[in-house]
Amino acid sequence: MTILVTGGAGYIGSHTCVELLSAGFEVIILDNFVNSHPEVISRIEKITGKGLAVINGDVRDQALVEECLKKYSCTAVMHFAGLKAVGDSVKNPLAYYDNNFVGTHRLLLAMQNCGVEKIVFSSSATVYGEPQYLPITEDHPLTATNPYGRSKLFIEEMLRDFHHANPSWKIALLRYFNPAGAHESGLIGEDPMGLPNNLMPYIAQVATGRREYLSIWGNDYATHDGTGVRDYIHVVDLALGHLKALQQLNSSKSLCLNLGAGIGYSVLDIVHTFEKTSGKKIPYQIDKRRFGDIAVCYADPTLARESLDWVARRDLVAICKDHWRWQKQNPEGYA
Ligand code: NAD
Ligand code: UDP
């Protein structure tokens, strides 16, 4: 079976390509490299010992997507391509609606024209907005607090409407919590362009000396140590969740699932675990809260366990160890 992986050169997509290839799928990556580096392709090939086709192009290019689907006889799409920086989305909302929403719309049209009726979509815990209860289950009310989150929510709504009108389609909406870590080979990992927006890559860059210190955004939240709490999930577990979701779509029905570990860790928990596993001191200073941040967010992953027989197996120590191995071996990322 051949899978078209949009955004397959990115952080989560590249790890998922490794698992797809290792499980015997053929993989075609469609990526415009707006937030990734071509070097990742040879790393995926090195890890798996398998080759893959790469098309340098945009998911909004419907004709190109149709050409790829036909040429390689793809049977399903994993759709990672998108922009993901919350702050940037506030400044450039149209870019986010265009890239994320219009991109997915064109992709669906292309798939429809080619008779490809299976898609796994990268959604996010951001569609829950400020949690009304914890842990968050999939039936938690949906809302969005910024254009990035709204683009994900709009795509989910479009996919629900589309599925209602086309019940033969198999659609998986996977709501990720906080992906972190890297492949245990240290060959692939997260390589943010410019200043990292997320906690783990920022800490890793402090550990290599590329950044002087970590700013912790608020220590006055109602949490065990005052810093924000999130559900960190190892990127390899996340990739394996995609594989299981795809296999499930092949055999039965559509899915909407949380992919999280179900455990909340604070910023200081992460700093201390990273220090222990890397042997590096992480200097930090407490700054004011980041606008729009929530205090606590973690998943109830029961439904994923029941429907996919999937659980996050790699703990926080493995996440920090693997993230550090990647950063230490590639202090400047892929460049
Ligand atoms: P990433 O930026 O590393 O990967 C996205 C990839 O898509 C990049 O390689 C980029 O070049 C490519 N891309 C972007 N726009 C494109 C377009 N129009 N056409 C073709 N390729 C395009 O991001 P990631 O962390 O791997 O995230 C993958 C998906 O998961 C995204 O949709 C993101 O919104 C979603 N997600 C990520 C997180 C997270 O914290 N990393 C959390 C929840 C959801
Ligand atoms: N955070 C921080 N400093 C940073 C980056 C993040 O203190 O440089 C905190 C942030 O306030 C939140 C947690 O780390 O409590 C996770 O933030 P991230 O942006 O990685 O994920 P998200 O907030 O989108 O869940």
Coordinates of C-alpha atoms and ligand atoms in Angstrom, one line a residue:
M1 CA 0.0 0.0 0.0
T2 CA 1.3 3.5 -0.9
I3 CA 0.6 6.4 1.4
L4 CA 0.9 10.1 0.4
V5 CA 2.3 11.9 3.4
T6 CA 1.9 15.7 3.1
G7 CA 4.4 17.5 5.3
G8 CA 6.3 14.3 5.7
A9 CA 9.6 16.1 5.9
G10 CA 8.5 17.9 9.1
Y11 CA 9.0 16.9 12.7
I12 CA 6.0 14.5 13.3
G13 CA 5.7 13.5 9.6
S14 CA 9.3 12.3 9.3
H15 CA 9.0 10.1 12.4
T16 CA 5.7 8.7 11.0
C17 CA 7.4 8.0 7.6
V18 CA 10.0 5.9 9.5
E19 CA 7.2 3.8 11.1
L20 CA 5.3 3.5 7.9
L21 CA 8.3 2.3 6.0
S22 CA 9.3 -0.1 8.8
A23 CA 5.8 -1.5 8.7
G24 CA 6.1 -2.2 5.0
F25 CA 4.1 0.7 3.5
E26 CA 5.4 2.6 0.4
V27 CA 5.7 6.3 1.2
I28 CA 5.5 9.4 -1.0
I29 CA 6.3 12.7 0.7
L30 CA 4.7 15.9 -0.6
D31 CA 6.4 18.9 1.2
N32 CA 7.3 22.4 0.2
F33 CA 10.1 22.6 2.8
V34 CA 8.8 25.8 4.2
N35 CA 9.5 24.5 7.7
S36 CA 11.8 21.6 7.1
H37 CA 15.2 20.6 5.6
P38 CA 15.7 18.2 2.6
E39 CA 18.5 16.4 4.6
V40 CA 15.7 14.7 6.6
I41 CA 15.0 12.4 3.6
S42 CA 18.4 10.7 3.6
R43 CA 18.1 10.3 7.4
I44 CA 14.8 8.5 7.1
E45 CA 16.3 6.3 4.4
K46 CA 19.3 5.6 6.6
I47 CA 17.2 4.6 9.6
T48 CA 14.8 2.3 7.6
G49 CA 17.2 1.1 4.9
K50 CA 14.3 1.9 2.4
G51 CA 13.8 4.5 -0.3
L52 CA 10.9 6.8 -0.7
A53 CA 9.7 9.3 -3.3
V54 CA 9.7 13.0 -2.5
I55 CA 7.8 15.7 -4.3
N56 CA 8.8 19.3 -3.6
G57 CA 5.5 21.0 -3.9
D58 CA 2.5 22.6 -2.2
V59 CA -0.6 20.8 -0.9
R60 CA -2.6 23.7 -2.2
D61 CA -1.6 22.8 -5.8
Q62 CA -4.6 20.5 -6.5
A63 CA -3.3 19.4 -9.9
L64 CA 0.0 18.4 -8.5
V65 CA -1.7 16.4 -5.7
E66 CA -3.9 14.6 -8.2
E67 CA -0.8 13.8 -10.3
C68 CA 0.9 12.3 -7.2
L69 CA -2.1 10.3 -6.1
K70 CA -2.5 8.8 -9.6
K71 CA 1.2 8.3 -10.5
Y72 CA 1.9 6.4 -7.3
S73 CA -1.5 4.7 -6.9
C74 CA -1.9 6.0 -3.4
T75 CA -4.6 4.4 -1.2
A76 CA -4.5 6.8 1.7
V77 CA -3.2 10.2 2.8
M78 CA -1.6 11.3 6.0
H79 CA -2.0 15.0 6.2
F80 CA 0.6 16.8 8.3
A81 CA 1.3 19.8 6.0
G82 CA 0.4 23.0 7.8
L83 CA 1.7 26.1 9.6
K84 CA 1.8 25.7 13.4
A85 CA 3.1 28.8 15.2
V86 CA 0.4 30.3 17.4
G87 CA 1.9 33.8 17.7
D88 CA 2.6 34.0 14.0
S89 CA -1.0 33.0 13.3
V90 CA -2.2 36.0 15.3
K91 CA 0.0 38.3 13.2
N92 CA -0.7 36.5 9.8
P93 CA -4.2 34.9 10.1
L94 CA -4.8 34.8 6.3
A95 CA -1.6 32.8 5.8
Y96 CA -2.9 30.2 8.3
Y97 CA -6.4 29.9 6.9
D98 CA -4.9 29.7 3.4
N99 CA -2.2 27.2 4.1
N100 CA -4.1 25.0 6.6
F101 CA -7.8 25.3 5.7
V102 CA -7.6 26.0 1.9
G103 CA -4.7 23.4 1.7
T104 CA -6.9 20.7 3.3
H105 CA -9.9 21.7 1.1
R106 CA -7.8 21.4 -2.1
L107 CA -6.4 18.1 -0.9
L108 CA -9.9 16.7 -0.3
L109 CA -10.9 17.8 -3.8
A110 CA -7.9 16.1 -5.3
M111 CA -8.5 12.9 -3.3
Q112 CA -12.2 12.9 -4.3
N113 CA -11.2 13.2 -8.0
C114 CA -8.8 10.3 -7.7
G115 CA -11.1 8.1 -5.6
V116 CA -8.8 8.0 -2.6
E117 CA -11.1 7.9 0.4
K118 CA -8.9 7.6 3.5
I119 CA -7.2 10.4 5.4
V120 CA -5.5 10.8 8.7
F121 CA -5.5 14.4 9.8
S122 CA -3.2 16.2 12.3
S123 CA -5.5 17.9 14.7
S124 CA -4.5 19.3 18.0
A125 CA -5.6 19.6 21.6
T126 CA -5.9 23.3 20.9
V127 CA -9.4 22.6 19.6
Y128 CA -10.5 22.2 23.2
G129 CA -9.5 25.8 24.1
E130 CA -9.4 26.4 27.9
P131 CA -10.2 23.0 29.5
Q132 CA -13.6 22.9 31.3
Y133 CA -12.6 19.7 33.0
L134 CA -9.6 17.4 33.2
P135 CA -8.5 15.0 31.9
I136 CA -9.9 16.1 28.5
T137 CA -12.1 13.5 26.7
E138 CA -12.9 13.7 23.0
D139 CA -16.5 14.9 23.8
H140 CA -15.1 18.0 25.6
P141 CA -16.7 21.2 24.0
L142 CA -14.7 22.5 21.1
T143 CA -13.5 26.1 20.7
A144 CA -10.4 28.1 19.6
T145 CA -8.5 31.0 21.0
N146 CA -6.3 32.0 18.1
P147 CA -6.2 31.7 14.3
Y148 CA -4.0 28.6 14.3
G149 CA -6.5 26.8 16.6
R150 CA -9.4 28.0 14.6
S151 CA -7.8 26.8 11.3
K152 CA -7.7 23.3 13.0
L153 CA -11.2 23.5 14.3
F154 CA -12.5 24.7 10.9
I155 CA -10.8 21.8 9.2
E156 CA -12.3 19.3 11.7
E157 CA -15.8 20.8 11.0
M158 CA -15.2 20.6 7.2
L159 CA -14.1 16.9 7.6
R160 CA -17.2 16.1 9.7
D161 CA -19.5 17.7 7.2
F162 CA -17.7 16.0 4.4
H163 CA -17.9 12.6 6.1
H164 CA -21.6 13.1 6.7
A165 CA -22.2 13.7 3.0
N166 CA -19.7 10.9 2.0
P167 CA -20.1 8.1 4.6
S168 CA -17.9 5.7 2.5
W169 CA -14.9 7.8 3.4
K170 CA -12.7 6.8 6.3
I171 CA -11.4 9.8 8.3
A172 CA -9.2 9.9 11.4
L173 CA -8.9 13.1 13.4
L174 CA -6.0 12.7 15.7
R175 CA -5.7 15.4 18.4
Y176 CA -2.1 15.6 19.5
F177 CA -1.2 16.9 22.9
N178 CA 2.5 18.1 23.3
P179 CA 4.8 16.1 21.0
A180 CA 8.4 16.0 22.2
G181 CA 11.5 13.7 22.0
A182 CA 13.1 12.3 18.9
H183 CA 13.9 9.0 17.2
E184 CA 16.3 6.9 19.3
S185 CA 18.9 6.9 16.6
G186 CA 19.4 10.6 17.1
L187 CA 19.3 11.0 13.3
I188 CA 15.9 12.8 13.1
G189 CA 14.3 15.2 15.5
E190 CA 12.7 18.6 15.9
D191 CA 14.6 21.4 14.0
P192 CA 12.7 24.6 14.5
M193 CA 13.6 27.5 12.3
G194 CA 14.7 30.5 14.3
L195 CA 13.6 30.9 17.9
P196 CA 11.8 27.8 19.1
N197 CA 8.2 28.4 20.2
N198 CA 7.9 25.3 22.2
L199 CA 9.3 24.3 25.5
M200 CA 11.4 21.1 24.8
P201 CA 13.3 22.4 21.7
Y202 CA 14.0 25.6 23.7
I203 CA 15.5 23.7 26.6
A204 CA 17.5 21.5 24.3
Q205 CA 19.1 24.6 22.7
V206 CA 19.9 26.0 26.1
A207 CA 21.6 22.7 26.9
T208 CA 23.9 23.0 23.8
G209 CA 24.7 26.7 24.7
R210 CA 22.9 28.0 21.6
R211 CA 20.5 29.9 24.0
E212 CA 21.6 31.5 27.2
Y213 CA 18.7 30.6 29.5
L214 CA 15.1 29.5 29.4
S215 CA 12.3 32.0 30.2
I216 CA 9.6 30.3 32.2
W217 CA 6.4 32.0 31.5
G218 CA 4.7 32.3 34.8
N219 CA 5.1 30.5 38.2
D220 CA 1.8 31.7 39.7
Y221 CA -0.6 29.1 38.1
A222 CA -2.7 26.9 40.3
T223 CA -0.4 23.9 39.7
H224 CA 1.9 21.9 42.1
D225 CA 4.9 24.3 41.5
G226 CA 3.1 27.3 39.9
T227 CA 4.4 26.6 36.3
G228 CA 2.2 25.4 33.4
V229 CA 1.3 21.8 33.1
R230 CA 1.1 19.9 29.8
D231 CA 0.8 16.3 28.5
Y232 CA 4.1 15.5 26.7
I233 CA 4.0 12.6 24.3
H234 CA 7.0 11.0 22.7
V235 CA 7.0 11.6 18.9
V236 CA 7.7 7.9 18.2
D237 CA 4.6 6.9 20.2
L238 CA 2.7 9.6 18.3
A239 CA 4.0 8.1 15.0
L240 CA 2.9 4.6 16.1
G241 CA -0.5 6.0 16.9
H242 CA -0.8 7.1 13.2
L243 CA 0.2 3.7 12.0
K244 CA -2.5 2.1 14.2
A245 CA -5.1 4.6 13.1
L246 CA -4.3 3.9 9.5
Q247 CA -4.6 0.2 10.0
Q248 CA -7.9 0.7 11.8
L249 CA -9.3 2.8 8.9
N250 CA -8.3 0.0 6.6
S251 CA -10.4 -2.5 8.6
S252 CA -13.3 -0.5 9.9
K253 CA -14.5 3.0 10.8
S254 CA -13.7 6.7 11.1
L255 CA -12.0 7.9 14.3
C256 CA -11.6 11.0 16.4
L257 CA -9.0 10.4 19.1
N258 CA -6.8 12.1 21.6
L259 CA -3.2 11.1 21.3
G260 CA -1.6 12.0 24.6
A261 CA 0.1 10.2 27.5
G262 CA -2.6 11.2 30.0
I263 CA 0.0 12.6 32.4
G264 CA 0.6 16.3 33.2
Y265 CA 4.1 17.6 33.8
S266 CA 5.0 21.2 34.8
V267 CA 7.7 23.3 33.1
L268 CA 9.9 22.8 36.1
D269 CA 9.3 19.0 36.0
I270 CA 10.6 19.1 32.4
V271 CA 13.6 21.3 33.3
H272 CA 14.6 19.0 36.2
T273 CA 14.1 15.7 34.2
F274 CA 16.1 17.2 31.3
E275 CA 18.9 18.2 33.6
K276 CA 19.1 14.7 35.1
T277 CA 19.0 12.8 31.8
S278 CA 21.4 15.2 30.0
G279 CA 23.8 16.1 32.8
K280 CA 23.5 19.7 31.7
K281 CA 22.4 22.6 33.8
I282 CA 19.4 24.5 32.4
P283 CA 19.6 28.1 33.6
Y284 CA 16.2 29.7 33.7
Q285 CA 14.5 32.9 34.8
I286 CA 10.8 33.4 35.7
D287 CA 9.1 35.8 33.4
K288 CA 5.4 36.9 33.2
R289 CA 2.8 34.6 31.8
R290 CA 2.6 34.2 28.0
F291 CA -0.6 35.8 26.7
G292 CA -3.3 33.2 26.0
D293 CA -1.6 30.3 27.9
I294 CA -3.7 27.9 30.0
A295 CA -2.6 26.5 33.3
V296 CA -3.2 22.8 32.8
C297 CA -4.0 20.5 29.9
Y298 CA -3.8 16.8 29.7
A299 CA -5.6 14.1 27.8
D300 CA -7.8 11.2 28.7
P301 CA -6.3 8.7 26.2
T302 CA -8.8 5.9 27.0
L303 CA -10.6 6.0 23.7
A304 CA -7.3 5.6 21.7
R305 CA -6.4 2.6 23.9
E306 CA -9.8 1.0 23.4
S307 CA -10.2 1.7 19.7
L308 CA -6.5 1.2 18.6
D309 CA -5.0 -0.8 21.3
W310 CA -2.5 2.1 21.5
V311 CA -0.9 3.7 24.6
A312 CA 2.1 6.0 24.9
R313 CA 4.8 3.7 26.1
R314 CA 7.8 6.1 26.3
D315 CA 8.0 8.1 29.6
L316 CA 9.3 11.6 30.3
V317 CA 12.9 10.3 30.9
A318 CA 12.9 8.6 27.4
I319 CA 11.4 11.8 25.9
C320 CA 14.2 14.0 27.4
K321 CA 17.0 11.4 26.7
D322 CA 16.0 11.1 23.1
H323 CA 15.5 14.8 22.6
W324 CA 18.9 15.5 24.0
R325 CA 20.6 12.8 21.9
W326 CA 19.2 14.3 18.8
Q327 CA 20.2 17.9 19.8
K328 CA 23.7 16.8 21.0
Q329 CA 24.4 15.0 17.7
N330 CA 22.9 17.8 15.6
P331 CA 23.6 21.1 17.5
E332 CA 22.6 23.1 14.5
G333 CA 19.7 20.8 13.4
Y334 CA 19.9 19.4 9.9
A335 CA 21.8 22.5 8.5
Ligands
NAD1 P1 6.4 20.8 11.0 O1 6.4 22.3 10.7 O2 7.7 20.3 11.5 O3 5.9 20.0 9.7 C1 5.0 20.4 8.8 C2 5.6 20.2 7.4 O4 4.6 20.6 6.5 C3 6.9 20.9 7.2 O5 7.8 20.0 6.6 C4 6.5 22.0 6.2 O6 7.5 22.3 5.3 C5 5.3 21.4 5.5 N1 4.3 22.3 4.9 C6 3.7 23.4 5.5 N2 2.9 23.9 4.6 C7 2.9 23.2 3.5 C8 2.2 23.3 2.2 N3 1.3 24.2 2.0 N4 2.4 22.3 1.3 C9 3.3 21.3 1.5 N5 4.0 21.2 2.7 C10 3.8 22.1 3.6 O7 5.3 20.6 12.1 P2 5.0 19.3 13.0 O8 5.3 19.6 14.4 O9 5.6 18.1 12.3 O10 3.4 19.2 12.8 C11 2.7 18.5 11.8 C12 1.2 18.7 11.9 O11 0.8 18.4 13.2 C13 0.9 20.2 11.6 O12 -0.3 20.2 10.9 C14 0.6 20.8 13.0 O13 -0.3 21.8 13.0 C15 0.1 19.5 13.8 N6 0.3 19.6 15.2 C16 1.6 19.8 15.7 C17 1.8 19.9 17.1 C18 3.2 20.2 17.6 O14 3.3 20.6 18.8 N7 4.3 19.9 16.9 C19 0.7 19.7 18.0 C20 -0.5 19.5 17.4 C21 -0.7 19.4 16.1
UDP2 N1 7.0 27.6 28.1 C1 7.9 28.3 28.8 N2 9.0 28.9 28.1 C2 9.2 28.6 26.8 C3 8.3 27.8 26.1 C4 7.2 27.3 26.8 O1 7.7 28.5 30.0 O2 10.2 29.2 26.2 C5 5.9 27.0 28.8 C6 4.5 27.4 28.4 O3 4.1 28.6 29.1 C7 3.6 26.2 28.7 C8 4.6 25.0 28.5 O4 5.9 25.6 28.6 O5 3.2 26.2 30.1 C9 4.4 24.3 27.1 O6 4.5 25.3 26.1 P1 4.5 24.9 24.6 O7 4.5 26.2 23.8 O8 5.6 24.0 24.3 O9 3.1 24.1 24.3 P2 1.6 24.7 24.4 O10 1.6 25.8 25.4 O11 1.3 25.0 23.0 O12 0.8 23.5 25.0

